[in-house]
mmCIF file of C-alpha atoms and ligand atoms in Angstrom:
data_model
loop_
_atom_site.group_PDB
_atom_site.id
_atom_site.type_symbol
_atom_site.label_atom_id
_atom_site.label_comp_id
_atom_site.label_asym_id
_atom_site.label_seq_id
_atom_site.Cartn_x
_atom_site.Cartn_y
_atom_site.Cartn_z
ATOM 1 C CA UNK A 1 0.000 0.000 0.000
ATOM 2 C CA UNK A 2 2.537 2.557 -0.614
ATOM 3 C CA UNK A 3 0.496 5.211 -2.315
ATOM 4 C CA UNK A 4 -2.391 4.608 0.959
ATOM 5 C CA UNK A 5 -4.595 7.461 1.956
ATOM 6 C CA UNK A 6 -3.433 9.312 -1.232
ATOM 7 C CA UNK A 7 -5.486 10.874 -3.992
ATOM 8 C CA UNK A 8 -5.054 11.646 -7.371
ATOM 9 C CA UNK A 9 -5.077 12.034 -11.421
ATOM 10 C CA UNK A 10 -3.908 10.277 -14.327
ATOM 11 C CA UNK A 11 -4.497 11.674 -17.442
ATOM 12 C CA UNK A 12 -4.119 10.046 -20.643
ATOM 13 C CA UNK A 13 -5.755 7.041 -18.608
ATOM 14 C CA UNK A 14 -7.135 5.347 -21.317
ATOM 15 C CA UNK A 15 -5.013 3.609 -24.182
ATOM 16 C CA UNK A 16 -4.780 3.011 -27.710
ATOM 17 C CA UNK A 17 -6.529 0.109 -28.388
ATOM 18 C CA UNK A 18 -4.457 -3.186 -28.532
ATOM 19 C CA UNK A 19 -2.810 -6.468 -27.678
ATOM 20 C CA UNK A 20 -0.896 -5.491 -24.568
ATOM 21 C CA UNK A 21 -0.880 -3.116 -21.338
ATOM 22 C CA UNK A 22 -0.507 0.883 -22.723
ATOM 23 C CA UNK A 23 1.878 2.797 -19.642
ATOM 24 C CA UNK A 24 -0.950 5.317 -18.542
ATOM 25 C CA UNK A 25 -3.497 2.212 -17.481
ATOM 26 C CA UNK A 26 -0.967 0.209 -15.754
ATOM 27 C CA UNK A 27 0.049 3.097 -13.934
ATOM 28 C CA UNK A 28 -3.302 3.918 -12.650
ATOM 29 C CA UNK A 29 -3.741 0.126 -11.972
ATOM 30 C CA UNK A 30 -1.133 0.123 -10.138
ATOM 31 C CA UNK A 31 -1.625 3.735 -8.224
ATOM 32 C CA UNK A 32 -4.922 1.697 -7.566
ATOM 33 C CA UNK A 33 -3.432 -1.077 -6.775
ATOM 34 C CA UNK A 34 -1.346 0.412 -3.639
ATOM 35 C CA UNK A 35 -4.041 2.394 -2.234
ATOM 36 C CA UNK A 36 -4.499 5.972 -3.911
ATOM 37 C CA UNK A 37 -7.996 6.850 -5.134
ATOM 38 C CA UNK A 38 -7.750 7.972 -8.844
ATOM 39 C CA UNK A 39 -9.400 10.458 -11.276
ATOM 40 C CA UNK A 40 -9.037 9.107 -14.781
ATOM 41 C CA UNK A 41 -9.063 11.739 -17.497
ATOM 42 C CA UNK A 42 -8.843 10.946 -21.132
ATOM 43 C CA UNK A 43 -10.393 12.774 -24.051
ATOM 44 C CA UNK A 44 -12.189 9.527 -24.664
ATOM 45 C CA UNK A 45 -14.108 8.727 -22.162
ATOM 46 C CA UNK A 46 -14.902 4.714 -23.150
ATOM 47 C CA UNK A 47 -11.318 3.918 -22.841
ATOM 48 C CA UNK A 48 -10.613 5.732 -19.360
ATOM 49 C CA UNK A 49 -14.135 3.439 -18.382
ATOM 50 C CA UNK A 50 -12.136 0.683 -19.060
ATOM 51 C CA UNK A 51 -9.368 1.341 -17.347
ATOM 52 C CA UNK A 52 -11.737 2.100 -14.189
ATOM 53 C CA UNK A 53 -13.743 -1.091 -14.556
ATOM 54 C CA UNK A 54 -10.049 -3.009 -14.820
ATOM 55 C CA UNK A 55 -9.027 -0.961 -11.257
ATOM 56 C CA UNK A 56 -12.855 -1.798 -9.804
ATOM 57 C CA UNK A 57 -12.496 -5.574 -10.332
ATOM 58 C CA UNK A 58 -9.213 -5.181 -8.039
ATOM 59 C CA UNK A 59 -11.278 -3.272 -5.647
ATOM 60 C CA UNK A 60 -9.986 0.093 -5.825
ATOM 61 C CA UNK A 61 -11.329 3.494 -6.180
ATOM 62 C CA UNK A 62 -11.439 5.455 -9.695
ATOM 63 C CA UNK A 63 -14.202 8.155 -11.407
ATOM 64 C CA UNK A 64 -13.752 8.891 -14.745
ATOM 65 C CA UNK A 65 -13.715 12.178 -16.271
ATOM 66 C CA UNK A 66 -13.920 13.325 -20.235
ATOM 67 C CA UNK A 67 -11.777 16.360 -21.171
ATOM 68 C CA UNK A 68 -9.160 17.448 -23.992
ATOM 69 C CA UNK A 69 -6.448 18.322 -22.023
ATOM 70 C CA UNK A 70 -5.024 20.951 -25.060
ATOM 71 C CA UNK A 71 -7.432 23.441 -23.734
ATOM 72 C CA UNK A 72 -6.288 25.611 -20.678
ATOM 73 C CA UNK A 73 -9.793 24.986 -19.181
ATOM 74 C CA UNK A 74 -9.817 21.057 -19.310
ATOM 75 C CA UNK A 75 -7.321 21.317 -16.477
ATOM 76 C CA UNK A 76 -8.736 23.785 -14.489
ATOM 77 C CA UNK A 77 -12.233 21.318 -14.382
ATOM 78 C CA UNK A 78 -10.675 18.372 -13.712
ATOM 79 C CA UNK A 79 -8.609 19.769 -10.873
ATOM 80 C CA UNK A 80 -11.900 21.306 -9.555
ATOM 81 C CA UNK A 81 -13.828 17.092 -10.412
ATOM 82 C CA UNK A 82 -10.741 15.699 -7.966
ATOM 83 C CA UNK A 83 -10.976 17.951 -5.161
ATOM 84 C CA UNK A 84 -14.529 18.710 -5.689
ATOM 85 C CA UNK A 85 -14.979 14.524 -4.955
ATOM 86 C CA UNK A 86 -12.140 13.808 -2.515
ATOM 87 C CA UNK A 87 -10.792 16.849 -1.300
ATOM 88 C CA UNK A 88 -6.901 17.267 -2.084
ATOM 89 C CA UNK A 89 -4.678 16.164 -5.592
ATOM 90 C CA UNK A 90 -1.665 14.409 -3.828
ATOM 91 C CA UNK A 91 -0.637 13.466 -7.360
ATOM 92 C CA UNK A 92 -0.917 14.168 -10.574
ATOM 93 C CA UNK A 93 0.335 11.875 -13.749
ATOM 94 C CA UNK A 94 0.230 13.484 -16.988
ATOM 95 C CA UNK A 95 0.648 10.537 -19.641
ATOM 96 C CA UNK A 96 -0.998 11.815 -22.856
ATOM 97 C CA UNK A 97 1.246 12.285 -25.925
ATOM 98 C CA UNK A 98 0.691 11.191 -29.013
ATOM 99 C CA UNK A 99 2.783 11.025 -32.191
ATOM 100 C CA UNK A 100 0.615 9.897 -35.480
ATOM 101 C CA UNK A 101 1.536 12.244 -38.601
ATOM 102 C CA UNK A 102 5.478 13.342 -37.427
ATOM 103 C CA UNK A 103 8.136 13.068 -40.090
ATOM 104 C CA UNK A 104 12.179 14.175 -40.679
ATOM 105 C CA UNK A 105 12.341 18.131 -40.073
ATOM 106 C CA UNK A 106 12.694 18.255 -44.219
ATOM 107 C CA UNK A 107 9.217 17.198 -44.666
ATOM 108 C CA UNK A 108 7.080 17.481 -40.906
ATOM 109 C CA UNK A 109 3.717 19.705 -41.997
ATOM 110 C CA UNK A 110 2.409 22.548 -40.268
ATOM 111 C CA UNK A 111 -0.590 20.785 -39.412
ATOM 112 C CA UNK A 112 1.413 17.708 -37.629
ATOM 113 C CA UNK A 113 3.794 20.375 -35.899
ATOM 114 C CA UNK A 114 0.548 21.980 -34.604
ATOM 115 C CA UNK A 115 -0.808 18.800 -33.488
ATOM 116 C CA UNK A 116 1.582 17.116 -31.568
ATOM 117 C CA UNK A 117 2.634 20.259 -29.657
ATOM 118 C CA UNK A 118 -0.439 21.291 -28.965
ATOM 119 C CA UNK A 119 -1.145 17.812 -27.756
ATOM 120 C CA UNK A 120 2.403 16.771 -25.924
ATOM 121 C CA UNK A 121 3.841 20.035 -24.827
ATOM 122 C CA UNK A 122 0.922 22.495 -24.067
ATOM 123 C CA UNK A 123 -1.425 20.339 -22.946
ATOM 124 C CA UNK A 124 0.994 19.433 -20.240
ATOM 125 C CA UNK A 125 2.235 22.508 -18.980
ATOM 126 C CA UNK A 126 -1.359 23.772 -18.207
ATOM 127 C CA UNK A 127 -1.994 20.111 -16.564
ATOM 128 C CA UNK A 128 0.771 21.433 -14.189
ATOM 129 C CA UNK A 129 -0.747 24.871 -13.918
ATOM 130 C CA UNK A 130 -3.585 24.119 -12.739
ATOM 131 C CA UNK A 131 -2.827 21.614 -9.950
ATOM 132 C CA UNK A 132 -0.157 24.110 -8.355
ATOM 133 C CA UNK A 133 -2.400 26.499 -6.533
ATOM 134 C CA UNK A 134 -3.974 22.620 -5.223
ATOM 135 C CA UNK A 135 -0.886 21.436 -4.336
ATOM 136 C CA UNK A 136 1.179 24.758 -3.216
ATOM 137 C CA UNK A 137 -2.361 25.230 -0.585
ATOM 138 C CA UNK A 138 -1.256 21.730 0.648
ATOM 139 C CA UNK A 139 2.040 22.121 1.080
ATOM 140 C CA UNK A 140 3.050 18.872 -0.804
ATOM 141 C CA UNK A 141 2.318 16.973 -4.029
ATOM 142 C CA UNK A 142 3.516 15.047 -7.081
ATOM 143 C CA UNK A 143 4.286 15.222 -10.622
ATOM 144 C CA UNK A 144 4.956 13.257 -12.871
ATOM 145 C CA UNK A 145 5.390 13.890 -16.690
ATOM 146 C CA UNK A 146 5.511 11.172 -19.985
ATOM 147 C CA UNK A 147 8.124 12.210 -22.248
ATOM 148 C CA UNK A 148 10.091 9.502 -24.350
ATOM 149 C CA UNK A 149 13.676 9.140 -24.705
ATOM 150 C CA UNK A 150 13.029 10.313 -28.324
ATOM 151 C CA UNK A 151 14.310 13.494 -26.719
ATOM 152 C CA UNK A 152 17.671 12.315 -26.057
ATOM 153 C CA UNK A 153 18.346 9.709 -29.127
ATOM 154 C CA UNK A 154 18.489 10.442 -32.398
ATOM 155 C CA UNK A 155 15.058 9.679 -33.795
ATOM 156 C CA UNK A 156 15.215 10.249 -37.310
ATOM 157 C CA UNK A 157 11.815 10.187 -38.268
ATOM 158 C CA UNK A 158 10.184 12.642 -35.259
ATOM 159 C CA UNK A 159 10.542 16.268 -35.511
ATOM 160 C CA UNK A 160 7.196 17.570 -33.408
ATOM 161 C CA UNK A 161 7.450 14.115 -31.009
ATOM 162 C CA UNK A 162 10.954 14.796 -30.266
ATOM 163 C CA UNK A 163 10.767 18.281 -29.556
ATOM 164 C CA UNK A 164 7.520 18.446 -27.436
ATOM 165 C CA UNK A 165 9.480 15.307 -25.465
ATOM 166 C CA UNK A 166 12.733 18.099 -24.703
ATOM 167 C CA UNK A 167 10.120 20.461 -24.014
ATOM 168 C CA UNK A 168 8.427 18.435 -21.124
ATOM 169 C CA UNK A 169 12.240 17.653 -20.047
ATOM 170 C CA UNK A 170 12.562 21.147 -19.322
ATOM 171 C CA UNK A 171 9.881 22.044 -18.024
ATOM 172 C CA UNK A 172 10.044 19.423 -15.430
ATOM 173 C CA UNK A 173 13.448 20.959 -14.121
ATOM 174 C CA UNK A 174 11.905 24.044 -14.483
ATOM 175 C CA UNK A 175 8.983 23.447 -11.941
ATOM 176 C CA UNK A 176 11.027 21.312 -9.845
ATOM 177 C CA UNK A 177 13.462 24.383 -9.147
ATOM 178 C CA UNK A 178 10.763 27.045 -8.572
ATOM 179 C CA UNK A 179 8.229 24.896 -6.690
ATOM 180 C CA UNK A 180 10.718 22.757 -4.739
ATOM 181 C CA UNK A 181 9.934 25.659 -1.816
ATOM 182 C CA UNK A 182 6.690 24.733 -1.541
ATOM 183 C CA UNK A 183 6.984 20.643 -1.096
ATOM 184 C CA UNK A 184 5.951 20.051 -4.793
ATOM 185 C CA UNK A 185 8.165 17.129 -6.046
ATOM 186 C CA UNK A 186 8.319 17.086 -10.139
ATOM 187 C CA UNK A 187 9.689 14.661 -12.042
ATOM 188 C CA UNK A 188 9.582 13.149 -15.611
ATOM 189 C CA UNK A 189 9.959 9.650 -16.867
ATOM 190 C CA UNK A 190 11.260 9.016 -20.377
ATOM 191 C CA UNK A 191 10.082 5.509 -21.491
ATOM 192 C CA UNK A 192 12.245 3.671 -24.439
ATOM 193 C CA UNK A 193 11.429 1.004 -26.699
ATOM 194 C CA UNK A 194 7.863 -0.417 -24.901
ATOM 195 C CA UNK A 195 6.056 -3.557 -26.244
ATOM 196 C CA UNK A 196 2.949 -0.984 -26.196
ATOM 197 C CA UNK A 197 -0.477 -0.866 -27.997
ATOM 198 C CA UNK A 198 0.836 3.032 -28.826
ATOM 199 C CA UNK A 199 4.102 1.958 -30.324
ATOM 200 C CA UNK A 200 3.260 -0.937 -32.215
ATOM 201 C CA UNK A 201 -0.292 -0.814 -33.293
ATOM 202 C CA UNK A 202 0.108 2.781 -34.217
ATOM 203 C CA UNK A 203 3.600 2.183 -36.292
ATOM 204 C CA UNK A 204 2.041 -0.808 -37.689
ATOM 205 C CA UNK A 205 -1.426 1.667 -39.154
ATOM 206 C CA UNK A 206 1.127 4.021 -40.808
ATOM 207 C CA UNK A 207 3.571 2.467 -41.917
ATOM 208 C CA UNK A 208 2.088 -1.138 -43.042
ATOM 209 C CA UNK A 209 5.076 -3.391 -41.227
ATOM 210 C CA UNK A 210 4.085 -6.531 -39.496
ATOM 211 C CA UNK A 211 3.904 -6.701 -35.905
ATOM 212 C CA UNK A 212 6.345 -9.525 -35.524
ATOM 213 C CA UNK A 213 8.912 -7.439 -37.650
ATOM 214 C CA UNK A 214 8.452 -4.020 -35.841
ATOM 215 C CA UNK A 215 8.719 -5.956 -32.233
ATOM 216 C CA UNK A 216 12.020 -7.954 -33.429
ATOM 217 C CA UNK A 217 13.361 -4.670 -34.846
ATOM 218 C CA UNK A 218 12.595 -3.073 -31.247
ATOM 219 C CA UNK A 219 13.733 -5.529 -29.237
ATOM 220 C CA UNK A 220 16.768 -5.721 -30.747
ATOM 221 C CA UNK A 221 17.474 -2.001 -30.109
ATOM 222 C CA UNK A 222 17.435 -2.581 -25.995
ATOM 223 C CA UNK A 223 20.994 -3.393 -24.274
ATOM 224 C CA UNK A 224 18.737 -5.070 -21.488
ATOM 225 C CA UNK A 225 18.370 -8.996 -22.998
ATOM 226 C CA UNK A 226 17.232 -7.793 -26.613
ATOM 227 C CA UNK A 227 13.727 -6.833 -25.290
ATOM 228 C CA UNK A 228 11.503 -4.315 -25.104
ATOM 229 C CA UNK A 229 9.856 -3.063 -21.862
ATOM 230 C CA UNK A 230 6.461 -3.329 -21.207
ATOM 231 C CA UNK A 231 3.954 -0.598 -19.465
ATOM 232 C CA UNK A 232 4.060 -2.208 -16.368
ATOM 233 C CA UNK A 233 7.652 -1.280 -16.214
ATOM 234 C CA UNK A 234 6.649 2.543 -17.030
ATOM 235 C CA UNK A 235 3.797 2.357 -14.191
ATOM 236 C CA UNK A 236 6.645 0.801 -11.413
ATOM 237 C CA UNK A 237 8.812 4.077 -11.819
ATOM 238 C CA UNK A 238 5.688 6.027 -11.767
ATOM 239 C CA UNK A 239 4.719 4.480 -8.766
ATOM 240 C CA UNK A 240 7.814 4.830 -7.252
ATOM 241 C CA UNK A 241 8.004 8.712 -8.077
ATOM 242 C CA UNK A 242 4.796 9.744 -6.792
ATOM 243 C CA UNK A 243 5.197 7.291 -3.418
ATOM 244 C CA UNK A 244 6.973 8.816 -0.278
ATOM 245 C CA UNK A 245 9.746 6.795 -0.589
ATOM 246 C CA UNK A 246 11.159 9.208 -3.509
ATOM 247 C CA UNK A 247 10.525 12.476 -0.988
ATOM 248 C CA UNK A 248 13.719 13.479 -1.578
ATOM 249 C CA UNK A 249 13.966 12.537 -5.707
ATOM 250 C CA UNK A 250 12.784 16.192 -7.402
ATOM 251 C CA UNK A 251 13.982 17.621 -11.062
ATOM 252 C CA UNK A 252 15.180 13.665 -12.136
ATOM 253 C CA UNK A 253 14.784 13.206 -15.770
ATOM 254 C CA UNK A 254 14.663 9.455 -15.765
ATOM 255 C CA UNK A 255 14.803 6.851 -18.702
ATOM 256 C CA UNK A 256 12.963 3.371 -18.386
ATOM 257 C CA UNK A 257 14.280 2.291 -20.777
ATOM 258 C CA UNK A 258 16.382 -1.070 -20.757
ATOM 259 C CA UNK A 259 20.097 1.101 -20.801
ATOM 260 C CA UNK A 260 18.894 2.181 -24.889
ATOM 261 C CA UNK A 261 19.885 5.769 -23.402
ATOM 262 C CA UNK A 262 23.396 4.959 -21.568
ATOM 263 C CA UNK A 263 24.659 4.643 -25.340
ATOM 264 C CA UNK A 264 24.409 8.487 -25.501
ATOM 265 C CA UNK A 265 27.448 8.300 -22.580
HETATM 266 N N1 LIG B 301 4.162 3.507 -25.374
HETATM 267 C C1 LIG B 301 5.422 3.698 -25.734
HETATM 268 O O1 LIG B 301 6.057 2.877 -26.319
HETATM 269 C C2 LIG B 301 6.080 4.997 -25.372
HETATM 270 C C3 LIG B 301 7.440 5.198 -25.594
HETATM 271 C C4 LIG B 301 7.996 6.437 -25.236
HETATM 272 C C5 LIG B 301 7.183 7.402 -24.658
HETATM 273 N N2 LIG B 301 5.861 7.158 -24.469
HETATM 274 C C6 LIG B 301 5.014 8.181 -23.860
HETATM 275 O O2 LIG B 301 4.183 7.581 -22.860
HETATM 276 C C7 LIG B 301 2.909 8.203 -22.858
HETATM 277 C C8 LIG B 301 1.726 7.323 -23.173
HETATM 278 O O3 LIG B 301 1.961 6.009 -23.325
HETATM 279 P P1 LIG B 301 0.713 5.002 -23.402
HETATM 280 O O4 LIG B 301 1.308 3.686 -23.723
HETATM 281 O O5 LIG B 301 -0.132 5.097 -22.178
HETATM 282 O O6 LIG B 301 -0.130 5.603 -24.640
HETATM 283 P P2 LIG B 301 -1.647 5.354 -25.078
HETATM 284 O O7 LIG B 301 -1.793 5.928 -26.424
HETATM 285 O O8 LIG B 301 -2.005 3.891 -24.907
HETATM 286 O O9 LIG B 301 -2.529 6.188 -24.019
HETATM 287 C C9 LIG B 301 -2.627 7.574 -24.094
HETATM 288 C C10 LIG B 301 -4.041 7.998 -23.760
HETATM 289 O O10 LIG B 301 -4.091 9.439 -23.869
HETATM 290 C C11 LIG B 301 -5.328 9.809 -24.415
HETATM 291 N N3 LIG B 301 -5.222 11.134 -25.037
HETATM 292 C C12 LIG B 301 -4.639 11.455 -26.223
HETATM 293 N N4 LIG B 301 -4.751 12.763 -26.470
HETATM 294 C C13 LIG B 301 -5.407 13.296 -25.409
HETATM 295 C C14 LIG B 301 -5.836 14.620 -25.087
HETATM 296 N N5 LIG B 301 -5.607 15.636 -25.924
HETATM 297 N N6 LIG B 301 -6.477 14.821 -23.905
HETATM 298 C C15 LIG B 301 -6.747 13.784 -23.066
HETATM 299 N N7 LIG B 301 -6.374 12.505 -23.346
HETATM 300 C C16 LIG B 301 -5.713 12.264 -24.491
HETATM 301 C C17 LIG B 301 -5.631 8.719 -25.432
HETATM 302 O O11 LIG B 301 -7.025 8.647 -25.712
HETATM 303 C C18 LIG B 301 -5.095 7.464 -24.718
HETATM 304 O O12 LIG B 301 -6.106 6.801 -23.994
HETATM 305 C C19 LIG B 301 2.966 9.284 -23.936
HETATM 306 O O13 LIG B 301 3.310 10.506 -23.361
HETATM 307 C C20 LIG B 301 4.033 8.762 -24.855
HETATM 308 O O14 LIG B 301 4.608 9.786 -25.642
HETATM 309 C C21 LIG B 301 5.297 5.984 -24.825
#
């Protein structure tokens, strides 16, 4: 039980349809899991009712709540929906990206560019806004932002992806240094190669590769026994970061990602 007695949001807590375990539902399974109540936000809100009947069959505690987090105001009312229902945020895990439509900087489109920053990088930063007043009132809280190691390694094909991904780096540290006085921990996880419904079913869609060729190209990317990780291993170091045994771990950019990123040096 080692988020017990806590409450708080995951958004992006559906996931893209597929054969395995996405990284924002087995987080919130497994904030769930170890006690914490949880608001699950996703801009569709079928797939965050899964997610909540998955955590209700364990016996936890989730509501559900519909919102585009690119708009300001979506965090602002789900904010409000979490205290409004259980009186504090003592964490909040902000999973959405999304990454359809990037190319090479030569040929990325406006429209993509829009897209995905709007989506990664903006909606993101007002996700933080708008739980600080929450969480600077209690004099303590958690955050935890997705980015991807895409930020770090040369990804070839992702121009808007990797940039929104540096941009959530830094803006981690960022809020880490100026909220640090007021008992806010922030911290961002950057996930590698992950057997996930995200990475494979949406490479597979637009790009017309075979799933058993995309996984063995993955897996044989990852230092870490040839294999990919798997969402579970995302929601451990999530779990982890918002728990109180990391009350001292603040401003940590940290890769999950099977040693891909240790080849950088
Ligand atoms: N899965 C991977 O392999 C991988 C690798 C590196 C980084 N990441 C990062 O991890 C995070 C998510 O991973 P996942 O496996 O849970 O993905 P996922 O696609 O399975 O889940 C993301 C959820 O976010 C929701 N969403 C999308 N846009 C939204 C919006 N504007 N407002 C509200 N909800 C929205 C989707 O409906 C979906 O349910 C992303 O930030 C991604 O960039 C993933």
């Amino acid at each position: 039980m080692r988020l017990a007695g806590k409450v708080g949001i995951v958004v992006g807590a559906g996931q893209t349809p597929g054969e395995t375990i996405g990284n924002g539902r087995a987080a919130a399974l497994l904030f769930a899991r170890e006690g914490a109540r949880v608001l699950l936000v996703d801009r569709d809100l079928k797939l965050a009712e899964e997610t909540a009947a998955l955590v209700g069959k364990e016996g936890g505690t989730a509501l559900c709540f519909e919102g585009d987090w690119s708009k300001a105001a979506t965090g602002k009312a789900y904010v409000k929906a979490c205290v409004d229902a259980w009186g504090r945020v003592d964490f909040l895990h902000n999973n959405v990206g999304i990454g359809g439509g990037d190319a090479p900087p030569a040929r990325v489109t406006e429209e993509a560019y829009d897209r995905i920053m709007r989506v990664n990088l903006k909606g993101c930063l007002f996700s933080c806004q708008a739980v600080l007043p929450v969480m600077r009132e209690q004099g303590s809280g958690s955050i935890v932002n997705s980015s991807s190691i895409a930020a770090v390694v040369y990804a070839p094909s992702l121009t808007a992806y990797k940039l929104s991904k540096m941009g959530i780096n830094m803006l981690g540290q960022q809020l880490a240094l100026s909220h640090g006085k007021y008992g806010i921990r922030v911290n961002t996880i950057m996930p590698g190669l992950m057997d996930t419904p995200m990475a494979i079913e949406g490479f597979v869609k637009e790009h017309g590769v075979s799933r058993a060729d995309l996984r063995a190209e993955r897996d044989k990317q990852v230092p870490l026994l040839g294999k990919m990780g798997s969402g579970w291993d995302i929601g451990y170091a999530s779990l982890f970061l918002h728990s109180d045994e990391a009350k001292f771990v603040t401003g940590v950019v940290l890769p999950v990602d099977g040693g891909q990123s240790a080849r950088i040096g």
